[in-house]
């Protein structure tokens, strides 16, 4: 059984006690034993540990962790302190600058997480140098369940879905209390197809304010 150390333990108790997660744990035990896996096993659930279930205001969905050394630490788009800012996050920062006038340089997004931004990858582990290598092993069942449980909350949440993969999760967000913001992925390959100019960060804060919630300070 996983021990997140906050309300997620109770929210996900059936998931962590179920057959899918037992199978996933067996798979991961062998992977960590025989390959270099990112992030470090102690950081797999960083996103949940830093942002408790009841504190979630915003959900940003990524695909799987960075697969180069020293980057992944369990929160999508974020990298460890002292690491170069990845290209997609460079573009996220460009959009924040355009939208809000904030010039960010720190790619370690812990301050967002502590304010209620759940930085959730759909797949929480990866082999070094092999993007997508842990897809289809059971992580998606767990992370889809996380999205569904957040959807059931009455308190408003903003779901930021960037790119086709994240947008495929839209069907799980059916509660009219929530706001879904969709656009292209911030990757250099697609950012000019609708990510730049999306103004998701100001739209998010406007929605939170309208619902009596404190807006996110998007500075890093």
PDB file of C-alpha atoms in Angstrom, residues 105-199:
ATOM      1  CA  UNK A 105      13.140  31.516 -15.071  1.00  0.00           C
ATOM      2  CA  UNK A 106      12.920  28.764 -12.408  1.00  0.00           C
ATOM      3  CA  UNK A 107      11.820  25.432 -13.946  1.00  0.00           C
ATOM      4  CA  UNK A 108      11.186  23.842 -10.521  1.00  0.00           C
ATOM      5  CA  UNK A 109       7.421  24.351 -10.180  1.00  0.00           C
ATOM      6  CA  UNK A 110       7.008  23.483  -6.508  1.00  0.00           C
ATOM      7  CA  UNK A 111       5.469  26.897  -5.752  1.00  0.00           C
ATOM      8  CA  UNK A 112       2.624  26.134  -8.156  1.00  0.00           C
ATOM      9  CA  UNK A 113       2.013  22.760  -6.507  1.00  0.00           C
ATOM     10  CA  UNK A 114       1.878  24.301  -3.033  1.00  0.00           C
ATOM     11  CA  UNK A 115      -0.867  26.681  -4.219  1.00  0.00           C
ATOM     12  CA  UNK A 116      -3.086  23.869  -5.504  1.00  0.00           C
ATOM     13  CA  UNK A 117      -1.815  23.173  -9.027  1.00  0.00           C
ATOM     14  CA  UNK A 118      -1.755  19.389  -9.470  1.00  0.00           C
ATOM     15  CA  UNK A 119       1.021  18.667 -11.979  1.00  0.00           C
ATOM     16  CA  UNK A 120      -0.130  15.196 -13.016  1.00  0.00           C
ATOM     17  CA  UNK A 121       1.552  12.995 -15.563  1.00  0.00           C
ATOM     18  CA  UNK A 122      -0.664  10.236 -16.966  1.00  0.00           C
ATOM     19  CA  UNK A 123       2.265   7.819 -16.627  1.00  0.00           C
ATOM     20  CA  UNK A 124       4.444   8.305 -13.547  1.00  0.00           C
ATOM     21  CA  UNK A 125       7.644   6.440 -14.472  1.00  0.00           C
ATOM     22  CA  UNK A 126       9.879   5.932 -17.516  1.00  0.00           C
ATOM     23  CA  UNK A 127      13.088   4.130 -18.502  1.00  0.00           C
ATOM     24  CA  UNK A 128      16.096   6.377 -18.989  1.00  0.00           C
ATOM     25  CA  UNK A 129      16.271   7.575 -22.568  1.00  0.00           C
ATOM     26  CA  UNK A 130      13.088   5.758 -23.604  1.00  0.00           C
ATOM     27  CA  UNK A 131      10.116   8.098 -23.756  1.00  0.00           C
ATOM     28  CA  UNK A 132       6.801   6.288 -23.350  1.00  0.00           C
ATOM     29  CA  UNK A 133       8.422   3.051 -22.181  1.00  0.00           C
ATOM     30  CA  UNK A 134       6.033   2.605 -19.223  1.00  0.00           C
ATOM     31  CA  UNK A 135       2.824   3.440 -21.039  1.00  0.00           C
ATOM     32  CA  UNK A 136       0.138   0.785 -20.977  1.00  0.00           C
ATOM     33  CA  UNK A 137       1.496  -0.844 -17.803  1.00  0.00           C
ATOM     34  CA  UNK A 138      -1.280   0.327 -15.483  1.00  0.00           C
ATOM     35  CA  UNK A 139      -0.419   3.918 -14.625  1.00  0.00           C
ATOM     36  CA  UNK A 140      -3.151   5.306 -16.863  1.00  0.00           C
ATOM     37  CA  UNK A 141      -5.813   3.368 -14.967  1.00  0.00           C
ATOM     38  CA  UNK A 142      -4.682   4.995 -11.726  1.00  0.00           C
ATOM     39  CA  UNK A 143      -4.298   8.525 -13.088  1.00  0.00           C
ATOM     40  CA  UNK A 144      -7.622   8.365 -14.923  1.00  0.00           C
ATOM     41  CA  UNK A 145      -9.156   7.436 -11.571  1.00  0.00           C
ATOM     42  CA  UNK A 146      -7.523  10.518 -10.033  1.00  0.00           C
ATOM     43  CA  UNK A 147      -9.129  12.731 -12.683  1.00  0.00           C
ATOM     44  CA  UNK A 148     -12.516  11.075 -12.168  1.00  0.00           C
ATOM     45  CA  UNK A 149     -12.361  11.549  -8.401  1.00  0.00           C
ATOM     46  CA  UNK A 150     -11.457  15.212  -8.819  1.00  0.00           C
ATOM     47  CA  UNK A 151     -14.377  15.567 -11.226  1.00  0.00           C
ATOM     48  CA  UNK A 152     -16.699  14.382  -8.440  1.00  0.00           C
ATOM     49  CA  UNK A 153     -15.664  17.254  -6.191  1.00  0.00           C
ATOM     50  CA  UNK A 154     -18.138  20.119  -5.865  1.00  0.00           C
ATOM     51  CA  UNK A 155     -15.429  22.762  -5.381  1.00  0.00           C
ATOM     52  CA  UNK A 156     -14.503  24.280  -8.760  1.00  0.00           C
ATOM     53  CA  UNK A 157     -11.320  23.081 -10.494  1.00  0.00           C
ATOM     54  CA  UNK A 158      -9.647  24.299 -13.671  1.00  0.00           C
ATOM     55  CA  UNK A 159      -8.421  21.502 -15.944  1.00  0.00           C
ATOM     56  CA  UNK A 160      -5.733  22.634 -18.411  1.00  0.00           C
ATOM     57  CA  UNK A 161      -5.551  20.163 -21.284  1.00  0.00           C
ATOM     58  CA  UNK A 162      -2.632  20.884 -23.607  1.00  0.00           C
ATOM     59  CA  UNK A 163      -2.271  18.731 -26.691  1.00  0.00           C
ATOM     60  CA  UNK A 164      -4.169  15.764 -28.084  1.00  0.00           C
ATOM     61  CA  UNK A 165      -3.162  13.353 -25.343  1.00  0.00           C
ATOM     62  CA  UNK A 166      -4.292  15.578 -22.475  1.00  0.00           C
ATOM     63  CA  UNK A 167      -7.438  16.541 -24.376  1.00  0.00           C
ATOM     64  CA  UNK A 168      -8.341  12.852 -24.623  1.00  0.00           C
ATOM     65  CA  UNK A 169      -9.057  13.048 -20.872  1.00  0.00           C
ATOM     66  CA  UNK A 170     -11.789  15.653 -21.367  1.00  0.00           C
ATOM     67  CA  UNK A 171     -14.499  12.997 -21.244  1.00  0.00           C
ATOM     68  CA  UNK A 172     -13.729  12.391 -17.569  1.00  0.00           C
ATOM     69  CA  UNK A 173     -14.550  16.004 -16.661  1.00  0.00           C
ATOM     70  CA  UNK A 174     -18.348  16.116 -16.732  1.00  0.00           C
ATOM     71  CA  UNK A 175     -19.113  18.185 -13.621  1.00  0.00           C
ATOM     72  CA  UNK A 176     -20.399  21.633 -14.660  1.00  0.00           C
ATOM     73  CA  UNK A 177     -18.736  23.173 -11.607  1.00  0.00           C
ATOM     74  CA  UNK A 178     -15.355  22.770 -13.288  1.00  0.00           C
ATOM     75  CA  UNK A 179     -13.696  24.657 -16.150  1.00  0.00           C
ATOM     76  CA  UNK A 180     -11.906  22.847 -18.981  1.00  0.00           C
ATOM     77  CA  UNK A 181      -9.331  24.834 -20.962  1.00  0.00           C
ATOM     78  CA  UNK A 182      -8.003  23.169 -24.119  1.00  0.00           C
ATOM     79  CA  UNK A 183      -5.328  24.082 -26.634  1.00  0.00           C
ATOM     80  CA  UNK A 184      -2.274  22.753 -28.468  1.00  0.00           C
ATOM     81  CA  UNK A 185       0.687  21.340 -26.575  1.00  0.00           C
ATOM     82  CA  UNK A 186       3.451  23.833 -25.657  1.00  0.00           C
ATOM     83  CA  UNK A 187       6.058  21.703 -27.439  1.00  0.00           C
ATOM     84  CA  UNK A 188       8.103  23.654 -30.006  1.00  0.00           C
ATOM     85  CA  UNK A 189       6.477  21.393 -32.616  1.00  0.00           C
ATOM     86  CA  UNK A 190       2.963  22.613 -31.839  1.00  0.00           C
ATOM     87  CA  UNK A 191       3.008  25.727 -29.648  1.00  0.00           C
ATOM     88  CA  UNK A 192       2.266  28.015 -32.612  1.00  0.00           C
ATOM     89  CA  UNK A 193      -0.857  25.973 -33.414  1.00  0.00           C
ATOM     90  CA  UNK A 194      -2.826  27.482 -30.541  1.00  0.00           C
ATOM     91  CA  UNK A 195      -0.852  27.305 -27.318  1.00  0.00           C
ATOM     92  CA  UNK A 196       0.639  30.737 -27.768  1.00  0.00           C
ATOM     93  CA  UNK A 197      -2.145  33.208 -27.176  1.00  0.00           C
ATOM     94  CA  UNK A 198      -4.387  30.758 -25.308  1.00  0.00           C
ATOM     95  CA  UNK A 199      -4.326  32.968 -22.176  1.00  0.00           C
TER      96      UNK A 199
END
